[in-house]
Short mmCIF file of C-alpha atoms in Angstrom, two decimals:
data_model
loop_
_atom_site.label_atom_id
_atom_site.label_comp_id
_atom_site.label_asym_id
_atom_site.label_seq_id
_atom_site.Cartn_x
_atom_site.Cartn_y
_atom_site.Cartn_z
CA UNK A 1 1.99 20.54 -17.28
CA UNK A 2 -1.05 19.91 -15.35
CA UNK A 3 -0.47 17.41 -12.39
CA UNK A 4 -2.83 15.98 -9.76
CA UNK A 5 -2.10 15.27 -6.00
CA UNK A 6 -5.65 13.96 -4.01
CA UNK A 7 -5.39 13.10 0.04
CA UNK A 8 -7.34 10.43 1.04
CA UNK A 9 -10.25 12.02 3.42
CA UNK A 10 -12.74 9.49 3.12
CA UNK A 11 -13.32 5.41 4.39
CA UNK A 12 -12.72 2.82 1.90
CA UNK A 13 -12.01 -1.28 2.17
CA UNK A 14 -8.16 -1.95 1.60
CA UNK A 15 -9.00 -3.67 -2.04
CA UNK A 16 -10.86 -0.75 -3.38
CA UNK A 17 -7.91 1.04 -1.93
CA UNK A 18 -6.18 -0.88 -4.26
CA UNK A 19 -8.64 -0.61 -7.50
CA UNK A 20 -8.19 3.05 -7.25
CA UNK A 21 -4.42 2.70 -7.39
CA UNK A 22 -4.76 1.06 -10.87
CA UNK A 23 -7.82 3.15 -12.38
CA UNK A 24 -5.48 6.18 -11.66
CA UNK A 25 -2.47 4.57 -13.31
CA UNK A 26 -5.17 3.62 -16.11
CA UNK A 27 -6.27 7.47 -16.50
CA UNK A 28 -4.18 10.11 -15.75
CA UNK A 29 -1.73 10.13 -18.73
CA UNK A 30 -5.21 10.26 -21.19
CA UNK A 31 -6.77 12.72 -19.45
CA UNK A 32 -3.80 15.27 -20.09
CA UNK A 33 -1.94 15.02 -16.85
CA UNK A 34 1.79 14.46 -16.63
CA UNK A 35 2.49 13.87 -12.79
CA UNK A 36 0.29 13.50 -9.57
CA UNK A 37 1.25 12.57 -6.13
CA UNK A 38 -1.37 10.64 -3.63
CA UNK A 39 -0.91 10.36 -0.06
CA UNK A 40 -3.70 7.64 1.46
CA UNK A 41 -4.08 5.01 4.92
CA UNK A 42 -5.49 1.59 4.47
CA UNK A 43 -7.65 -0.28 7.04
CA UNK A 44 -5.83 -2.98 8.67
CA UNK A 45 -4.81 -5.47 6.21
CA UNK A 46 -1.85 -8.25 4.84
CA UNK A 47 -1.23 -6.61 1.30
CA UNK A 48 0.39 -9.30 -0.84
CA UNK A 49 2.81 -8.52 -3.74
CA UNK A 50 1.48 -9.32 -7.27
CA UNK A 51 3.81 -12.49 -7.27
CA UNK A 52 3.98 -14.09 -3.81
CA UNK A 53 2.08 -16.69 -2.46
CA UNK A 54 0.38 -16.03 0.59
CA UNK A 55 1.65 -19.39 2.28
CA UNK A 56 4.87 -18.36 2.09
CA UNK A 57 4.44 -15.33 3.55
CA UNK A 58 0.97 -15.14 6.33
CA UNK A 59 1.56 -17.46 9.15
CA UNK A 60 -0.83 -20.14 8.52
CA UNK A 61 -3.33 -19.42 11.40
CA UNK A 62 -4.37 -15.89 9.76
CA UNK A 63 -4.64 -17.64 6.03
CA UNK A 64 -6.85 -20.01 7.86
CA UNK A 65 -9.06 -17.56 9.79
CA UNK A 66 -9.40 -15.00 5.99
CA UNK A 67 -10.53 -18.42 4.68
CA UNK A 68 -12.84 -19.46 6.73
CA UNK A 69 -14.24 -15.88 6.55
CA UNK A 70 -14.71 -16.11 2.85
CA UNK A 71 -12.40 -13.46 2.45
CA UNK A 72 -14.86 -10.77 3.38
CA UNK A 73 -13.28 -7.79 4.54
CA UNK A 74 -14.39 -6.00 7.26
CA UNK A 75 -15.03 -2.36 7.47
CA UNK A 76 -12.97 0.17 9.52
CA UNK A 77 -13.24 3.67 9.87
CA UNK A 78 -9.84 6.06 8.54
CA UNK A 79 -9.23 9.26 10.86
CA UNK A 80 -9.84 12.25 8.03
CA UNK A 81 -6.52 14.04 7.38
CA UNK A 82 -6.99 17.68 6.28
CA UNK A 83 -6.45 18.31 2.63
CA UNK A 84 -2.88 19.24 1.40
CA UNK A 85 -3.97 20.16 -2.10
CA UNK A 86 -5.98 22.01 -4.41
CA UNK A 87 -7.89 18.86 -5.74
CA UNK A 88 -9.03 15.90 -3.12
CA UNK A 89 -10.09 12.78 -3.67
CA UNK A 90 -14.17 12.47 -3.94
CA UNK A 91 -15.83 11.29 -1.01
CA UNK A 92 -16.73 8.10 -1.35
CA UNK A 93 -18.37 5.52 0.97
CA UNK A 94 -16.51 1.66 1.36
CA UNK A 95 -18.21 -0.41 -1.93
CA UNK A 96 -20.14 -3.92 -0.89
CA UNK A 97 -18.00 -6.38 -2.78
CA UNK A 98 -19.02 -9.91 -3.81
CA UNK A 99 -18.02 -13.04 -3.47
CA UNK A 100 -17.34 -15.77 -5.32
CA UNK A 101 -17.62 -18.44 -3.60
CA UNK A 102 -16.71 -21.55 -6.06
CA UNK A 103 -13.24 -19.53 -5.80
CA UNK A 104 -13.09 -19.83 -2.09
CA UNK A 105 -14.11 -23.48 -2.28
CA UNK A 106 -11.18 -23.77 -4.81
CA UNK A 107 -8.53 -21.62 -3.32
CA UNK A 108 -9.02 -23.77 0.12
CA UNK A 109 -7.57 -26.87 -1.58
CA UNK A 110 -4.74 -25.17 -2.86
CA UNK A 111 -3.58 -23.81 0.11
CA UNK A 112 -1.05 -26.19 1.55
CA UNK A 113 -1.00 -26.99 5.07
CA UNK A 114 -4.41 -24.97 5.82
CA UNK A 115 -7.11 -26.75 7.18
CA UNK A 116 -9.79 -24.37 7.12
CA UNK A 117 -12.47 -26.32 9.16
CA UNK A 118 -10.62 -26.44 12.07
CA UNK A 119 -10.95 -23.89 14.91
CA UNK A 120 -8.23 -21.44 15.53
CA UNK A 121 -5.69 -22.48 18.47
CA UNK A 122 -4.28 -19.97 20.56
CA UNK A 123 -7.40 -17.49 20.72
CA UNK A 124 -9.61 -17.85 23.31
CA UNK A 125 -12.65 -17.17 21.38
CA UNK A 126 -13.70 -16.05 17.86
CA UNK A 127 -14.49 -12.46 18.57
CA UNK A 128 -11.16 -11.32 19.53
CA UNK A 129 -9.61 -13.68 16.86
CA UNK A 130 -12.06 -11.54 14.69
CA UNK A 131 -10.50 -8.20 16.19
CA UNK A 132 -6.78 -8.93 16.19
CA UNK A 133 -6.55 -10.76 12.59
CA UNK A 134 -6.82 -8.35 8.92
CA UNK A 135 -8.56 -8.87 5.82
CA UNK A 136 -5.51 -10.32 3.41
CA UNK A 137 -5.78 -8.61 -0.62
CA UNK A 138 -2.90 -8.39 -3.36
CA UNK A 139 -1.86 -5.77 -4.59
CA UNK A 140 -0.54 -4.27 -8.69
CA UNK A 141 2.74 -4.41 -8.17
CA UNK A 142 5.84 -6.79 -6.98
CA UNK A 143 7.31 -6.86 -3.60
CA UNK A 144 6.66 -8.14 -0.54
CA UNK A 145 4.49 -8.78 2.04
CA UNK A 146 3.40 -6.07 4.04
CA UNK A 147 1.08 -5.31 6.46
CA UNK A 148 -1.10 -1.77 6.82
CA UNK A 149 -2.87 -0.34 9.68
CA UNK A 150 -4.46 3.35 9.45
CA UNK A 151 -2.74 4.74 12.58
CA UNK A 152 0.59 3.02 12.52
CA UNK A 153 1.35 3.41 8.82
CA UNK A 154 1.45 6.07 5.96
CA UNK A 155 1.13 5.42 2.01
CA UNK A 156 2.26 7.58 -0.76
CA UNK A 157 1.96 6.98 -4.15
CA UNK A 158 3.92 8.67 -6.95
CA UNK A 159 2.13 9.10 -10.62
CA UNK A 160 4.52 9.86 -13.67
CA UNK A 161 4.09 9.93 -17.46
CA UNK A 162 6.88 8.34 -19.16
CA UNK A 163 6.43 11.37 -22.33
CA UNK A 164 7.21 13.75 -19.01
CA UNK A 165 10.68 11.43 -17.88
CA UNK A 166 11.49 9.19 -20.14
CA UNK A 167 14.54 7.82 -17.99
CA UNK A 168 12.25 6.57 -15.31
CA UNK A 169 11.42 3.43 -17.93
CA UNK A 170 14.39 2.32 -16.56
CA UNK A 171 13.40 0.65 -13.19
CA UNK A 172 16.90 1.38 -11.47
CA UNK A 173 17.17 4.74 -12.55
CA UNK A 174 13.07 5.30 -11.30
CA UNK A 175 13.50 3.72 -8.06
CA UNK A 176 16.13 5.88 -7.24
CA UNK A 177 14.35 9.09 -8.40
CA UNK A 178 11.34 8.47 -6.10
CA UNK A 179 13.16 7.17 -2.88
CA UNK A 180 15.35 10.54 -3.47
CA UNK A 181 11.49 12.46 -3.12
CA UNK A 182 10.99 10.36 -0.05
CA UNK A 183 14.45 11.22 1.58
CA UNK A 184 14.47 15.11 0.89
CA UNK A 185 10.67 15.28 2.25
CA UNK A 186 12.31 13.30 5.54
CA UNK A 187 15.18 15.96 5.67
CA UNK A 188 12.69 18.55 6.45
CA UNK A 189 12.02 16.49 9.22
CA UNK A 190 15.69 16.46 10.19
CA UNK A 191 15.43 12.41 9.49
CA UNK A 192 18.35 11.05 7.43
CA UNK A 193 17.10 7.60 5.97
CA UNK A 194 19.43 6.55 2.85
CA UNK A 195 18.31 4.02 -0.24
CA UNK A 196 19.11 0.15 0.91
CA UNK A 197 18.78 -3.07 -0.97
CA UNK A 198 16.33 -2.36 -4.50
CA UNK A 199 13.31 -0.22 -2.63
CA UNK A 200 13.78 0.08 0.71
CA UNK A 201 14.61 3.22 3.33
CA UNK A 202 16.55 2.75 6.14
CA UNK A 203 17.74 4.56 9.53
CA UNK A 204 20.58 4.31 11.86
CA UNK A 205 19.57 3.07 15.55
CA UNK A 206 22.40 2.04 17.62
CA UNK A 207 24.46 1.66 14.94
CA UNK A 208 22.57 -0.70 12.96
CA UNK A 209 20.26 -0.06 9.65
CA UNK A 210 16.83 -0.62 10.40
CA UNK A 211 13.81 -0.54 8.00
CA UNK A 212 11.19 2.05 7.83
CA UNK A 213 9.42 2.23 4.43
CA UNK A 214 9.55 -0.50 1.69
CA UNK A 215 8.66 0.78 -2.38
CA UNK A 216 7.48 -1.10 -4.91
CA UNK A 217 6.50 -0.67 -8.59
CA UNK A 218 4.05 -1.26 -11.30
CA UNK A 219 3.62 0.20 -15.12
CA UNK A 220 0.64 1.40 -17.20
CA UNK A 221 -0.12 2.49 -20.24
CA UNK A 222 3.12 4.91 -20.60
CA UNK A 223 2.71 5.56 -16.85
CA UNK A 224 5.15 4.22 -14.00
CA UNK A 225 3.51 4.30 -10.82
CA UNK A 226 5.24 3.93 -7.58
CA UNK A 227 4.15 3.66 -3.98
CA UNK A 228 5.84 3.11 -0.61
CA UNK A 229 4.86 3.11 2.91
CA UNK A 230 6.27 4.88 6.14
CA UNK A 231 6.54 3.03 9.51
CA UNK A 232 4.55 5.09 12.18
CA UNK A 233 4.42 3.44 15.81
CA UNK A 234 6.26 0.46 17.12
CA UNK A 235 2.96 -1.45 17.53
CA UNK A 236 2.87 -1.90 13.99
CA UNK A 237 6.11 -3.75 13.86
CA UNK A 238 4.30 -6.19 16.77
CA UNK A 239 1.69 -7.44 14.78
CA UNK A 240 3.81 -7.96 11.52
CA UNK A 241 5.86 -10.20 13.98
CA UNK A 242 2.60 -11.92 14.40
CA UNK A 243 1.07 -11.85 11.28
CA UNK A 244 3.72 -12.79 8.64
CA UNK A 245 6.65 -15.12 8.46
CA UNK A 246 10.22 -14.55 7.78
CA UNK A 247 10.34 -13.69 3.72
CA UNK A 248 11.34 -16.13 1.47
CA UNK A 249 13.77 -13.76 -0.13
CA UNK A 250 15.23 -10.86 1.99
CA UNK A 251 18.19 -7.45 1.35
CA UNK A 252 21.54 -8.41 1.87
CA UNK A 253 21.63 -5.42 4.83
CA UNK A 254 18.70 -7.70 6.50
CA UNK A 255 21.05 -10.39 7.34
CA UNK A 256 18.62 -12.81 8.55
CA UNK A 257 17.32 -10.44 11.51
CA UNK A 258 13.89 -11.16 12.86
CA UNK A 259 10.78 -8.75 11.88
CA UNK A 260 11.19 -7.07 15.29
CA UNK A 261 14.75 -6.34 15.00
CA UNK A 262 15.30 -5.75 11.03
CA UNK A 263 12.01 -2.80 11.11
CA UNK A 264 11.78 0.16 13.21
CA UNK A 265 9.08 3.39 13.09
CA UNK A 266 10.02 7.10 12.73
CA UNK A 267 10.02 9.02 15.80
CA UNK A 268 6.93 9.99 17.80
CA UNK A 269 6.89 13.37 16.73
CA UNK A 270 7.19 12.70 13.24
CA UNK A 271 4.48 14.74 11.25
CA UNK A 272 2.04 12.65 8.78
CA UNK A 273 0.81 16.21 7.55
CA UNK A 274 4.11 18.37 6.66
CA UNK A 275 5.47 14.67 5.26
CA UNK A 276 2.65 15.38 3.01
CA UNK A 277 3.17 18.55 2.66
CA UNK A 278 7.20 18.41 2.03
CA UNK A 279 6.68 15.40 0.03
CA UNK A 280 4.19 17.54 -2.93
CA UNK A 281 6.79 20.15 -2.51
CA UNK A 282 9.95 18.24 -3.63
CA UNK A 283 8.15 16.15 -6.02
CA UNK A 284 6.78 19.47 -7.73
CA UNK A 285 10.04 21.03 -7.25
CA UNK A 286 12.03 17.68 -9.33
CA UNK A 287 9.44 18.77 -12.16
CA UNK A 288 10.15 21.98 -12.66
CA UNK A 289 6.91 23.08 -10.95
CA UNK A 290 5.81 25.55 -8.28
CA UNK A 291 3.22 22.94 -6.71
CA UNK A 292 1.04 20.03 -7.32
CA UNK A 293 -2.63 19.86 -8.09
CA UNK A 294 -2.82 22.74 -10.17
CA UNK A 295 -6.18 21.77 -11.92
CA UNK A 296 -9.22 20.26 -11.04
CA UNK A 297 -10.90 18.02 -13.24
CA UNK A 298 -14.22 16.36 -12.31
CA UNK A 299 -13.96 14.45 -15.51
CA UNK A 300 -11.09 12.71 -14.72
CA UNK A 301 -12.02 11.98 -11.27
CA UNK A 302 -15.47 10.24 -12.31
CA UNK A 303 -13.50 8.11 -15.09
CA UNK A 304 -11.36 6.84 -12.02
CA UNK A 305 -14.22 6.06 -9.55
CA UNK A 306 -16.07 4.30 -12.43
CA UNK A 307 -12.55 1.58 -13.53
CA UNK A 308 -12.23 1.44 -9.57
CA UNK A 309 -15.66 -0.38 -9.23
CA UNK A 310 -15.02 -2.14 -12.29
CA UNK A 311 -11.80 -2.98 -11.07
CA UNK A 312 -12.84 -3.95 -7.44
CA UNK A 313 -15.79 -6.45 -8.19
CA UNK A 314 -13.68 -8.18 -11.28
CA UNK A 315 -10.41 -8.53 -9.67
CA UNK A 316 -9.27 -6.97 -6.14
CA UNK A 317 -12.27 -8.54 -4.15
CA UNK A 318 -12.35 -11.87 -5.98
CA UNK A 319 -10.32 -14.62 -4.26
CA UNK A 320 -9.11 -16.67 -6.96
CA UNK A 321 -7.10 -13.29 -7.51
CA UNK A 322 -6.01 -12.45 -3.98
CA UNK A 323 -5.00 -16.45 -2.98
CA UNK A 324 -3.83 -16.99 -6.68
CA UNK A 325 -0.92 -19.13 -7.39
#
């Protein structure tokens, strides 16, 4: 079976981020691979969930400020991570996106409670307003709300063919197959984290469960594709507290704790690399495999860069897809 598994070693905007995401989940199956793995960092940026609406999640200041921004998303430079695999992803530098601005106009109005000509209260000027508040984009799949940073937080994305496992169309059954990858890769890390609520890992700190990676889901074309993130450094927890409000819908094990004390990061030794590493190894292992990326395939990698751009200018930069209701 050939498989893929590409490391992020270049600097891209959080929506293309995104577009790539889909044009892999668009390609891989018909380009004769059965499983890759993708381990990537985001700029900082509010991700939404496909179905949530960002006014019941972003505190209304940072709505405000991405609005009166016109949702243009500023660039930020990713710290290179050395490759893991036989086949990386193709250096690529962040795409200009447009604007449409009738959307903006539009998507202003139907914000409730957002008055986007006022001035923000509580900064003392617009440049470090500028600084502390993130670009806001949605993302393929459901979930919620969460926020990315490219120090303080690690993605992973899982790729599988539904001809390769079949029981993963279940979304139970999947969910629990991939958080298993993610808790044998922590193991090797001597971290126990165990499955809680539908897609979430927790920890045990002073005796309570705290959260450090939430999952979520989305399917194409005979493809399930899964992605989660891992909590790095307590400082990302702060600016969740002051970026997003208390979700509308929440785990049982949350039990109405604040962002501050329901979330905690791994330990400061924790290794981004041999996660990566460990995390290739079991998901190879689960497929009967030796390791992942066993083929490179330039064909396949130019037929995702080209849907990515597609992608990007007619749906992840656009507002009246990132504020939709």
């Amino acid at each position: 079976m050939r498989t893929f598994a590409f490391l992020q070693d270049s600097n891209r905007s959080a929506a293309y981020n995104l577009a790539i995401e889909e044009a892999i989940g668009l390609h891989f199956v018909s380009s004769g691979y059965g499983a890759g793995l993708r381990i990537w960092r985001n700029p900082f940026s509010i991700v939404l969930g496909l179905s949530e609406q960002a006014e019941d999640t972003i505190l209304p200041e940072v709505l405000r400020n991405f609005m009166e921004s016109g949702g243009k998303e500023r660039s930020a430079i990713l710290p290179e991570i050395p490759n893991l695999t036989l086949e990386s992803e193709k250096n690529r530098a962040n795409s200009t996106t447009l604007r449409n601005q009738n959307s903006i106009s539009k998507n202003r109005k139907k914000i409730s409670g957002i008055n986007v000509s006022n001035s923000i209260r509580g900064f003392k000027d617009r440049k470090r307003f500028d600084k502390e508040f993130p670009t806001i984009v949605r993302r393929a799949s459901g979930g919620g709300t969460v926020v990315h940073h490219p120090e303080e937080n690690l993605n992973f994305t899982f790729f599988v063919s539904l001809d390769v496992k079949p029981e993963l169309y279940k979304v139970k059954e999947s969910y629990g197959y991939f958080l298993s990858l993610v808790v044998n890769a922590l193991k090797r890390q001597t971290l126990s984290a165990s499955c809680r609520g539908k897609s979430d890992l927790a920890i045990l700190e002073q005796g309570l469960e705290k959260k450090i990676s939430g999952n979520a889901q989305f399917r194409k074309r005979n493809a399930v594709i899964h992605h989660g993130t891992l909590i790095l450094k307590p400082s990302l927890i702060e600016r969740v507290s002051g970026l997003l409000k208390h979700p509308p819908e929440e785990p049982e094990y949350r039990k109405n704790r604040k962002h501050s004390d329901f979330v905690t990061s791994l330990p400061s030794d924790f290794s981004p690399l041999k996660f990566g590493q460990d995390l290739s190894h079991v998901f190879a292992e689960s497929l009967g495999l030796f390791r992942m990326g066993s083929e490179r395939d330039l064909r396949f990698t130019k037929a995702v860069f080209q849907e990515a751009k597609q992608l990007l200018e007619s749906k992840y930069s656009r507002m009246d897809f990132i504020l939709r209701n």
